């Protein structure tokens, strides 16, 4: 399902139409309170792509997708109202993942503590995009975003996701005997070594930010599909229902569909709906 409209209205509609407590995983990539406008390139018929609009700082070949400029506490109220509805849509063993950066992550941690309960804060995932160009200077380069994970209740999905290692490693083979872990020895009493080409993912995800040409939709703030695939593999199972009410470029829907998950998406911006479709 793909809805065009204010996500507050869409979430209320879903609650009133049989989806209360039915959603297993909700991922949102909301505005970051960055103080900027986000535009995308559009193709125009019969016009040069660099035609300047009179009195505006944008070109005719650009379209504003959303404005991320907020006054006073409007941003926090905006998020609070939507997270309250999200909580009601989640199943008893469901989880929400909120994608943020340094500007508001600490504020939203408190909002989520209030709505979900502090004890249901599960993990802080760090998305480290190692391929960002370093600028140098006094300030450290910002090379990561944060994804906050809260569950609705005591039970939640947290699948082990294995990722490829840069270099293979060798470790002794082990087994459990009477509750104790011991090394497995060969006929000469030597430890048997096994080669490992992958490892279990931890809470720091080294996934580059650069989007390949075949994936690039020329949408501002587009997230990488690899990031959403890993998150959905970690936090959901086949046929689970996924929701993203800030669908943007549609990465969540694309990842969910590839993994066999059902999905619901919505956005207030027509360009987001067009791109997702």
mmCIF file of N, CA, C and O in Angstrom, residues 16 19 74 77 89 91 143 160 164 185 201 209 240 247 255 265-266 268:
data_model
loop_
_atom_site.group_PDB
_atom_site.id
_atom_site.type_symbol
_atom_site.label_atom_id
_atom_site.label_comp_id
_atom_site.label_asym_id
_atom_site.label_seq_id
_atom_site.Cartn_x
_atom_site.Cartn_y
_atom_site.Cartn_z
ATOM 1 N N UNK A 16 -7.650 3.182 12.301
ATOM 2 C CA UNK A 16 -9.108 3.050 12.261
ATOM 3 C C UNK A 16 -9.583 1.971 11.294
ATOM 4 O O UNK A 16 -10.779 1.661 11.257
ATOM 5 N N UNK A 19 -5.410 -1.967 11.190
ATOM 6 C CA UNK A 19 -3.965 -2.183 11.272
ATOM 7 C C UNK A 19 -3.397 -1.958 12.669
ATOM 8 O O UNK A 19 -2.187 -2.071 12.867
ATOM 9 N N UNK A 74 8.445 23.194 17.260
ATOM 10 C CA UNK A 74 7.524 22.562 16.305
ATOM 11 C C UNK A 74 8.026 21.204 15.842
ATOM 12 O O UNK A 74 7.236 20.281 15.626
ATOM 13 N N UNK A 77 7.338 18.524 18.503
ATOM 14 C CA UNK A 77 5.910 18.228 18.566
ATOM 15 C C UNK A 77 5.466 17.401 17.365
ATOM 16 O O UNK A 77 4.676 16.458 17.496
ATOM 17 N N UNK A 89 0.301 1.269 16.266
ATOM 18 C CA UNK A 89 0.262 0.395 15.093
ATOM 19 C C UNK A 89 1.135 -0.848 15.257
ATOM 20 O O UNK A 89 0.886 -1.880 14.630
ATOM 21 N N UNK A 91 2.825 -4.268 16.492
ATOM 22 C CA UNK A 91 2.404 -5.491 17.167
ATOM 23 C C UNK A 91 3.098 -5.566 18.530
ATOM 24 O O UNK A 91 4.066 -4.835 18.793
ATOM 25 N N UNK A 143 30.828 11.425 9.937
ATOM 26 C CA UNK A 143 30.791 10.273 9.049
ATOM 27 C C UNK A 143 29.813 9.207 9.501
ATOM 28 O O UNK A 143 29.979 8.040 9.169
ATOM 29 N N UNK A 160 20.341 -12.700 13.831
ATOM 30 C CA UNK A 160 21.768 -12.516 13.576
ATOM 31 C C UNK A 160 21.979 -12.323 12.071
ATOM 32 O O UNK A 160 21.490 -13.094 11.259
ATOM 33 N N UNK A 164 30.347 -10.179 5.386
ATOM 34 C CA UNK A 164 31.644 -10.653 4.882
ATOM 35 C C UNK A 164 32.787 -9.894 5.552
ATOM 36 O O UNK A 164 32.725 -8.682 5.763
ATOM 37 N N UNK A 185 40.229 -31.200 19.305
ATOM 38 C CA UNK A 185 41.611 -31.554 18.987
ATOM 39 C C UNK A 185 41.654 -32.630 17.914
ATOM 40 O O UNK A 185 40.735 -33.453 17.779
ATOM 41 N N UNK A 201 27.166 -9.248 12.452
ATOM 42 C CA UNK A 201 27.144 -7.783 12.491
ATOM 43 C C UNK A 201 26.919 -7.303 13.919
ATOM 44 O O UNK A 201 26.149 -7.893 14.677
ATOM 45 N N UNK A 209 28.012 5.302 1.856
ATOM 46 C CA UNK A 209 26.865 6.160 1.542
ATOM 47 C C UNK A 209 26.674 6.351 0.047
ATOM 48 O O UNK A 209 25.584 6.687 -0.412
ATOM 49 N N UNK A 240 6.410 -10.613 7.297
ATOM 50 C CA UNK A 240 6.092 -9.567 8.265
ATOM 51 C C UNK A 240 5.661 -8.298 7.536
ATOM 52 O O UNK A 240 6.057 -8.043 6.395
ATOM 53 N N UNK A 247 8.367 7.799 3.348
ATOM 54 C CA UNK A 247 8.899 6.846 2.375
ATOM 55 C C UNK A 247 9.971 7.434 1.470
ATOM 56 O O UNK A 247 10.837 6.720 0.982
ATOM 57 N N UNK A 255 13.450 -2.594 -0.550
ATOM 58 C CA UNK A 255 14.135 -3.623 0.235
ATOM 59 C C UNK A 255 13.144 -4.645 0.772
ATOM 60 O O UNK A 255 13.399 -5.857 0.745
ATOM 61 N N UNK A 265 3.687 2.282 2.739
ATOM 62 C CA UNK A 265 4.475 3.502 2.693
ATOM 63 C C UNK A 265 3.589 4.704 2.492
ATOM 64 O O UNK A 265 2.491 4.594 1.931
ATOM 65 N N UNK A 266 4.046 5.862 2.956
ATOM 66 C CA UNK A 266 3.312 7.097 2.675
ATOM 67 C C UNK A 266 4.265 8.280 2.732
ATOM 68 O O UNK A 266 5.341 8.211 3.327
ATOM 69 N N UNK A 268 4.007 12.896 2.158
ATOM 70 C CA UNK A 268 3.191 14.052 1.801
ATOM 71 C C UNK A 268 3.630 14.663 0.465
ATOM 72 O O UNK A 268 2.887 15.429 -0.160
#
